[in-house]
XYZ file of C-alpha atoms in Angstrom:
435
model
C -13.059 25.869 -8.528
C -11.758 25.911 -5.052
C -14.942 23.620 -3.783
C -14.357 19.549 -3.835
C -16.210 17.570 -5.794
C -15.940 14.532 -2.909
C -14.734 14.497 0.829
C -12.725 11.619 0.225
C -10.529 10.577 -2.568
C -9.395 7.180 -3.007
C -5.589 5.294 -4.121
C -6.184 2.018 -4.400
C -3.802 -0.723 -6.221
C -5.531 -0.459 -9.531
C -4.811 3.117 -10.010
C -7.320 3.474 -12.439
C -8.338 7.455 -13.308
C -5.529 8.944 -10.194
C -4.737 11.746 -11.779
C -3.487 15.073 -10.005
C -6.863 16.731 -11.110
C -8.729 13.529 -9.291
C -6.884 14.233 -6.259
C -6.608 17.780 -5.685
C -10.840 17.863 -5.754
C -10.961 16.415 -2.126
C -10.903 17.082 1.491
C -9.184 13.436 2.668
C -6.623 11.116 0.776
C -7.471 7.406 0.957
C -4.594 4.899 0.981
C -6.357 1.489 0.570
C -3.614 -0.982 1.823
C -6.547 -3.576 2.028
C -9.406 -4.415 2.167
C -11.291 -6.282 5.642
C -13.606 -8.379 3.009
C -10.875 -9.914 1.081
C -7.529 -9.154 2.744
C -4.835 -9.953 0.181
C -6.597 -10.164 -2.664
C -7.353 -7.355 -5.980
C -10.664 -6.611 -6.890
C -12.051 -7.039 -10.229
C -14.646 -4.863 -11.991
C -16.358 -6.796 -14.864
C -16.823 -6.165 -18.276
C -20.349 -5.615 -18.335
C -20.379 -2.603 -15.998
C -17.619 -1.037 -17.421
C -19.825 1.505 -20.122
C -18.450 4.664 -21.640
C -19.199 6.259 -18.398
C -16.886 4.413 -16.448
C -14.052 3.588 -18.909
C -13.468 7.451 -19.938
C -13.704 8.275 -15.563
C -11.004 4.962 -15.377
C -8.943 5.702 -18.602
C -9.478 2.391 -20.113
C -12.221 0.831 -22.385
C -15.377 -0.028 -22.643
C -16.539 -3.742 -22.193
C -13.212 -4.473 -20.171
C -12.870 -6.258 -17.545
C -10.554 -3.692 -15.011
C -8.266 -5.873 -12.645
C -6.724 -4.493 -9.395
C -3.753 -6.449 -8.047
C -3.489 -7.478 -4.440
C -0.564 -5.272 -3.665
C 0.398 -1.853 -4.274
C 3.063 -2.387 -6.407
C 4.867 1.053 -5.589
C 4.515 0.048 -1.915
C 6.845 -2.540 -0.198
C 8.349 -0.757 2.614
C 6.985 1.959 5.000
C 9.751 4.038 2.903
C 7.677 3.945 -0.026
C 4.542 4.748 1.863
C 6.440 7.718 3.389
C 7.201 8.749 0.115
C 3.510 8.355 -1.521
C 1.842 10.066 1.468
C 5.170 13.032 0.679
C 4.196 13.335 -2.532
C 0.400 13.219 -1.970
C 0.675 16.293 0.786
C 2.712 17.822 -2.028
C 0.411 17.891 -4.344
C -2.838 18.708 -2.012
C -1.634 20.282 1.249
C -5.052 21.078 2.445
C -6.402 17.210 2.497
C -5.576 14.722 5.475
C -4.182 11.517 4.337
C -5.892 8.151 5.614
C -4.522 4.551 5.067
C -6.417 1.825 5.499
C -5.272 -1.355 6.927
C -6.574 -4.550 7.199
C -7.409 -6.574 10.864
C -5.233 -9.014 10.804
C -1.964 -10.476 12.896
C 1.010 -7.703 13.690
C -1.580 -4.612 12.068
C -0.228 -2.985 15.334
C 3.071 -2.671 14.384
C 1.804 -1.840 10.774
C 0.177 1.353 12.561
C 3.235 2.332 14.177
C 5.527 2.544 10.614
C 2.464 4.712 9.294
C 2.097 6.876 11.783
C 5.908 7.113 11.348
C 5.249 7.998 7.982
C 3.173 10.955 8.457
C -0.311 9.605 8.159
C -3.291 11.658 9.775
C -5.961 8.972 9.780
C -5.199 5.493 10.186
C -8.478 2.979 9.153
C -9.053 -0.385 10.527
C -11.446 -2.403 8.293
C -12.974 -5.777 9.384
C -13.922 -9.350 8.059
C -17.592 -8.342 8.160
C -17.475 -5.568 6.094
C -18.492 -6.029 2.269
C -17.490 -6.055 -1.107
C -18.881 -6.121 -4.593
C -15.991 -7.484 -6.403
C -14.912 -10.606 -4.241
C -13.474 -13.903 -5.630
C -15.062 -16.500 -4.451
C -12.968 -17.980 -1.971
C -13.449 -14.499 -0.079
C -16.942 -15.149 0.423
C -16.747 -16.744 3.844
C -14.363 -17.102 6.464
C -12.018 -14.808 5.563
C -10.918 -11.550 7.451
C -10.404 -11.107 11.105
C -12.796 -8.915 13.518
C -12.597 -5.270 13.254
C -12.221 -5.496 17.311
C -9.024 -7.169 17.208
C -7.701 -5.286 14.782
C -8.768 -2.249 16.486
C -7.531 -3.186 19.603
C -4.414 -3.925 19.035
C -3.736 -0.790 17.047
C -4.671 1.746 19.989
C -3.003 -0.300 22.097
C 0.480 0.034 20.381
C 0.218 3.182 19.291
C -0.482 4.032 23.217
C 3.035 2.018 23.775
C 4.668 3.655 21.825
C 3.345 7.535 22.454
C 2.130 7.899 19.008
C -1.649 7.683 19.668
C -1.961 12.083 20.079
C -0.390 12.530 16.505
C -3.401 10.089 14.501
C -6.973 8.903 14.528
C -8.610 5.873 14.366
C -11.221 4.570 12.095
C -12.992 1.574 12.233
C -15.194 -0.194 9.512
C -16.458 -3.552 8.841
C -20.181 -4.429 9.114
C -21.271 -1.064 11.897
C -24.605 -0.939 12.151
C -25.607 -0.183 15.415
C -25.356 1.968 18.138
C -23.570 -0.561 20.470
C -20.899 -1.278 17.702
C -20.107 2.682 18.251
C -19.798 2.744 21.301
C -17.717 -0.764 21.636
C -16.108 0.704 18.878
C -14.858 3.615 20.810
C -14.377 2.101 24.128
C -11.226 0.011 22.049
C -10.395 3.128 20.617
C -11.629 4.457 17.508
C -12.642 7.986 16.784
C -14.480 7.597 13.471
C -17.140 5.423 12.298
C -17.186 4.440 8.363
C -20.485 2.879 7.065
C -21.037 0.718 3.815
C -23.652 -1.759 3.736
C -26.224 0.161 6.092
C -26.770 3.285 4.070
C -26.862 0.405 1.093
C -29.489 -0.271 2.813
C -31.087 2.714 3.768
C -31.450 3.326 -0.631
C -33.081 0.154 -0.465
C -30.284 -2.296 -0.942
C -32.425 -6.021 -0.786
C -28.773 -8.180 -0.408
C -29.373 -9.724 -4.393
C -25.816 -10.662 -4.050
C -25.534 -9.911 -8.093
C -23.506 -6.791 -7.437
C -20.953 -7.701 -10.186
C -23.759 -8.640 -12.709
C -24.795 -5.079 -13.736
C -28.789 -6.545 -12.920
C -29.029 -5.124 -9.398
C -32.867 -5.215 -8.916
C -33.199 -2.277 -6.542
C -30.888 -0.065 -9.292
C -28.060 1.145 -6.737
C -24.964 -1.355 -8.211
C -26.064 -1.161 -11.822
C -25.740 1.333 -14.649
C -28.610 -0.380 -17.298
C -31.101 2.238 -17.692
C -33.938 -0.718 -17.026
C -32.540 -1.728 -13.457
C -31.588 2.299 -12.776
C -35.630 3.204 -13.044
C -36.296 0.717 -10.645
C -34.305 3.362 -7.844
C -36.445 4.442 -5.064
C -33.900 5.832 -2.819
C -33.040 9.702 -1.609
C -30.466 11.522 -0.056
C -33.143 12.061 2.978
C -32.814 8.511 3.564
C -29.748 8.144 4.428
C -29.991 11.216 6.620
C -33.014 10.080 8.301
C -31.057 6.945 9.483
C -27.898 8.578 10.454
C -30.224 10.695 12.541
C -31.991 7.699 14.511
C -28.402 6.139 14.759
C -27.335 8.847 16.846
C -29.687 9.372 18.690
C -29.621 5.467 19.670
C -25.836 6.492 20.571
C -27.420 9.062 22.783
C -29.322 6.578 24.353
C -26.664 4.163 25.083
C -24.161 7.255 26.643
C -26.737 8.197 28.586
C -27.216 4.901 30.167
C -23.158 4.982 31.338
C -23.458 8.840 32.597
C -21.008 9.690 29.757
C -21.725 13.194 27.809
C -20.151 12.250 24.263
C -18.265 9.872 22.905
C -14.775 11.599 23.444
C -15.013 10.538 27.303
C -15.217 6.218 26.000
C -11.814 6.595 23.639
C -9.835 4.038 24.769
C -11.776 3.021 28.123
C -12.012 -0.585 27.896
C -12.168 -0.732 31.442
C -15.982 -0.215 30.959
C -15.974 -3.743 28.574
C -16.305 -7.429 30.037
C -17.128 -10.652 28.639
C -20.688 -11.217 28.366
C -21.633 -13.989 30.957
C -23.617 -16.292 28.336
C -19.697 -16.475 26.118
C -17.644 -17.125 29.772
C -18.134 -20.546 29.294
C -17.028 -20.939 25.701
C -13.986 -18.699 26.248
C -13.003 -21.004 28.912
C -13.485 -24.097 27.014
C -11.336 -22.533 23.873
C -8.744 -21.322 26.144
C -8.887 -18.128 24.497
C -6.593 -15.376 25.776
C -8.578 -11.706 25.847
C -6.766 -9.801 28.220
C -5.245 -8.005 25.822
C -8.523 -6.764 23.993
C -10.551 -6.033 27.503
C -7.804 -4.766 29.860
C -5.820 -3.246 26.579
C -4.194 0.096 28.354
C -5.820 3.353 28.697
C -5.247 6.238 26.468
C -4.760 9.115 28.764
C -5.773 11.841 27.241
C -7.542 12.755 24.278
C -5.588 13.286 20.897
C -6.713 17.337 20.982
C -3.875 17.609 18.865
C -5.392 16.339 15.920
C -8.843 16.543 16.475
C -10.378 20.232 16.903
C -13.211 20.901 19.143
C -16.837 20.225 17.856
C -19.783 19.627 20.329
C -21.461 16.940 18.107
C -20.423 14.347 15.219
C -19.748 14.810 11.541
C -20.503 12.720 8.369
C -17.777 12.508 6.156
C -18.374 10.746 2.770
C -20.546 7.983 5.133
C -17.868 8.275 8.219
C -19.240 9.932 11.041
C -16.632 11.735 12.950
C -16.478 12.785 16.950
C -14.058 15.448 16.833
C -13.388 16.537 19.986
C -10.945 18.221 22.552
C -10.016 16.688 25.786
C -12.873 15.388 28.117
C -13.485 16.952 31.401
C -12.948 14.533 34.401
C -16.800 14.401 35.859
C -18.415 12.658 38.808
C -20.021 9.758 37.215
C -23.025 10.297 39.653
C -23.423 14.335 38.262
C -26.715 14.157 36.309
C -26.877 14.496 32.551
C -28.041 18.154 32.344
C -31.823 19.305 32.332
C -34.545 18.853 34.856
C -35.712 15.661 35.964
C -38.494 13.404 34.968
C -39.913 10.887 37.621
C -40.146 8.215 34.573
C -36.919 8.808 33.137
C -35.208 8.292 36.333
C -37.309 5.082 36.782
C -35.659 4.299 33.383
C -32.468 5.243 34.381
C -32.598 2.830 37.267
C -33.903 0.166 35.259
C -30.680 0.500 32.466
C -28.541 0.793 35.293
C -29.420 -2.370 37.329
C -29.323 -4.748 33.791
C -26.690 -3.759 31.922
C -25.719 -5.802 28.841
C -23.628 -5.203 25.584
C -23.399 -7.787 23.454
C -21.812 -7.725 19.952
C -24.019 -9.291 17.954
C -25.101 -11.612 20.564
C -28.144 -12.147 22.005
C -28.355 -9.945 25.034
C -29.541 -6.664 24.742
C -30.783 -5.586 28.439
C -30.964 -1.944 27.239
C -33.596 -2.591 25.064
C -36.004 -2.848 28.047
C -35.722 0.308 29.115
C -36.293 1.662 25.655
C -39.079 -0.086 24.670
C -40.620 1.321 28.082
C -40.077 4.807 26.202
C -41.485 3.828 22.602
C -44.684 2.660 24.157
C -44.956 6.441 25.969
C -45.194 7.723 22.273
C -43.535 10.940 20.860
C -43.737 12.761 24.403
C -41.234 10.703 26.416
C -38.541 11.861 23.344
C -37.462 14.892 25.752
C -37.512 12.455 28.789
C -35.018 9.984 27.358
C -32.904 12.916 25.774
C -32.632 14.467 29.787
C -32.125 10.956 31.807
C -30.690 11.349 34.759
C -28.267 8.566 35.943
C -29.532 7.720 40.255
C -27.543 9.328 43.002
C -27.543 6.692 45.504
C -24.439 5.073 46.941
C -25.658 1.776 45.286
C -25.612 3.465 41.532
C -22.445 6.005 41.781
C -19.918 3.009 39.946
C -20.390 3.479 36.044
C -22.149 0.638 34.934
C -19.956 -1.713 32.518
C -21.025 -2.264 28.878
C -20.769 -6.110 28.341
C -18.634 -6.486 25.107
C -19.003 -10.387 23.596
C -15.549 -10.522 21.827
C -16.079 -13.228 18.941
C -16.823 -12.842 15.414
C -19.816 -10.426 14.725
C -23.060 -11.863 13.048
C -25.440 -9.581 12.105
C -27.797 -12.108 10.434
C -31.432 -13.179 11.877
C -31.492 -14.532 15.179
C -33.813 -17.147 14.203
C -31.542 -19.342 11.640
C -29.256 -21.821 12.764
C -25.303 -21.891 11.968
C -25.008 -23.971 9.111
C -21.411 -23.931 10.032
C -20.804 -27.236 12.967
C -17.438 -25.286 13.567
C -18.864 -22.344 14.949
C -22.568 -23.829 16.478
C -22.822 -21.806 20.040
C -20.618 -18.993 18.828
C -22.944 -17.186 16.662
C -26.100 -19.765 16.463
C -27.007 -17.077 13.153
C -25.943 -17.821 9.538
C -26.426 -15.748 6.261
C -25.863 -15.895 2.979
C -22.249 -14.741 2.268
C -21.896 -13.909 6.009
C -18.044 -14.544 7.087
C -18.215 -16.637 10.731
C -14.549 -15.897 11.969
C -14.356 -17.205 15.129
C -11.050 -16.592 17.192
C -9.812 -19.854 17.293
């Protein structure tokens, strides 16, 4: 029938099961260039989890293992990517085409050949992100930041006035609200998720992905480890849900009204004060990533009008048309709560974003609200940002550009290297520190 059997349709190097019938049953065609977890380097699906299920979906045969090269062997020039994403529209006019790209050096100029080439969505993936098929020399330290990465694509595709005619995705290890919005201030318009809704099924981090034993049943296909699935659909909803509304939380606290106004405003990021010293003592050069230049308006070209944000086979989209210029002391709509101004004040006055760092100021204010119970939910939703003199300036979101850790706060760096960077360690964690 006419209806797609998945929002998004992927072309990797393998090319295993890319038929015409697997690609017209879509609503987005996936380029995978690389991959932020391994950049450079094939996957490899095992033997063991290749069952009759999977070989006659793949085209090959059971108990084989199922290599994908590092390249794409029809790819070598932005000429042949022209001519795959030509023959892709071809074949499905109706479905955007996406490539992804890897954060790594020169991924700007990358962007600017495939926007050139007629791409619609253009995906940065980071180092942090994850994979189930990784050699092991990909476990660690490989892959670069999705910030840089990010960064630097905007900012050339600004240069060159190409940034109206694409959008920007970002993955790599999201899982918060202040990676969103950081996210967007360097750019980005979409949001892809992996490991988090992994996690929301009840994904425990075995780390035996490739083993066909996964002991929660999500990365297996042995009927034994598949009853032992306690995940739902409503899961992964339910968190999507409480992510946004964290992103609520954190626009609010910047008088913004949706994330369409932060594309590309990195004049609202600084160095966190506690990494000032360490930048200085690496002589690291971020002007580029904090000052990067505006984009000056939004890409309304591309990206039709929608009030709210979409999930699109786990991206979550913020389609929008161009932002209204508004006085950043205008209140955020609704009447006004005495508490929820006091909360206002209090966000306002300590401002602190920190990737993965350990500053988070804003959580003050919102712990204030949790302990008010299920009645302060309409307060917080209707904060009001002050209107004195003192609080007109937008406050600035404090952006600690280093390599993102999203392990415990309470282990140690294992790593000498990086000790004072991240202070956090975890299993199969990459530490990538801009060096």
């Amino acid at each position: 029938g006419d209806k797609p059997s998945a929002k998004i349709e992927e072309v990797a190097s393998g090319r295993f099961g890319v038929t015409a019938e697997y690609l017209s049953a879509c609503e987005e065609l996936e380029i995978k260039v690389g991959q932020g977890a391994k950049p450079g380097e094939g996957g490899q699906l095992m033997g063991v989890k290749v069952d009759e299920g999977i070989a006659r979906a793949r085209h090959a045969r059971p108990g084989v293992d199922l290599i994908s090269p590092p390249p794409l062997h029809d790819l070598y020039s932005i000429e042949d990517l022209k001519e795959l994403i030509y023959e892709l529209k071809q074949l499905h006019p109706r479905a955007a085409v996406c490539v992804k790209l890897v954060a790594g050096r020169n991924v700007g100029t990358v962007a600017v050949g495939v926007v050139k080439a007629g791409a619609d969505i253009i995906q940065i993936s980071g180092g942090d992100g994850g994979t189930g098929a990784a050699p092991i020399s990909s476990m660690r330290h490989a892959g670069l930041p999705w910030e840089l990465g990010l960064s630097e694509v905007h900012r050339r595709l600004s240069e060159h006035d190409l940034r109206a005619r694409v959008r920007l995705r970002v993955d790599g290890g999201l899982s918060t609200a202040e990676d969103i919005v950081v996210a967007t201030a360097l750019g980005a318009e979409e949001y892809g998720f992996g490991k988090l809704l992994l996690v929301a099924q009840g994904c425990v981090m075995a780390r035996v992905c490739e083993k066909n034993r996964c002991p929660t049943g999500i990365a297996t296909h042995d009927p034994k480890f598949k009853a032992k699935y306690k995940g739902a659909p409503e899961h992964v909803v339910t968190l999507l849900r409480r992510l946004a509304d964290d992103v609520r939380l954190q626009l609010a606290a910047v008088g913004a009204r949706s994330l369409g106004e932060l594309v590309g405003d990195t004049s609202r990021l600084e160095l966190a004060p506690a990494r000032r010293e360490l930048v200085k003592q690496r002589r690291l050069q971020l002007a580029a990533l904090l000052h990067a230049r505006p984009l000056a308006r939004a890409p309304a070209a591309t990206t039709p009008a929608s009030s709210g944000s979409r999930v699109i086979g786990g991206a979550a989209s913020s389609k929008r048309t161009r932002p209204k210029q508004r006085s950043n002391s205008r209140p955020l709509g609704g009447s006004v709560f005495s508490r929820a101004r006091r909360l206002a004040q209090r966000a306002a006055s300590k401002r602190s974003w920190s990737i993965g760092g350990p500053q988070r100021s804003y959580s003050t204010a919102r712990r204030s609200a949790a302990r008010s119970g299920p009645a302060s939910c309409s307060a917080r939703r209707k904060i009001s940002r002050p209107t004195s003199r003192a609080s007109r300036s937008t406050p600035r979101m404090s952006a600690s550009v280093r390599a993102r850790s999203l392990c415990s706060p309470r282990s140690r760096c294992s790593d000498a290297r990086y000790e004072g960077i991240c202070g956090r360690t975890t299993a199969g964690r990459s530490h990538v520190a801009a060096e």
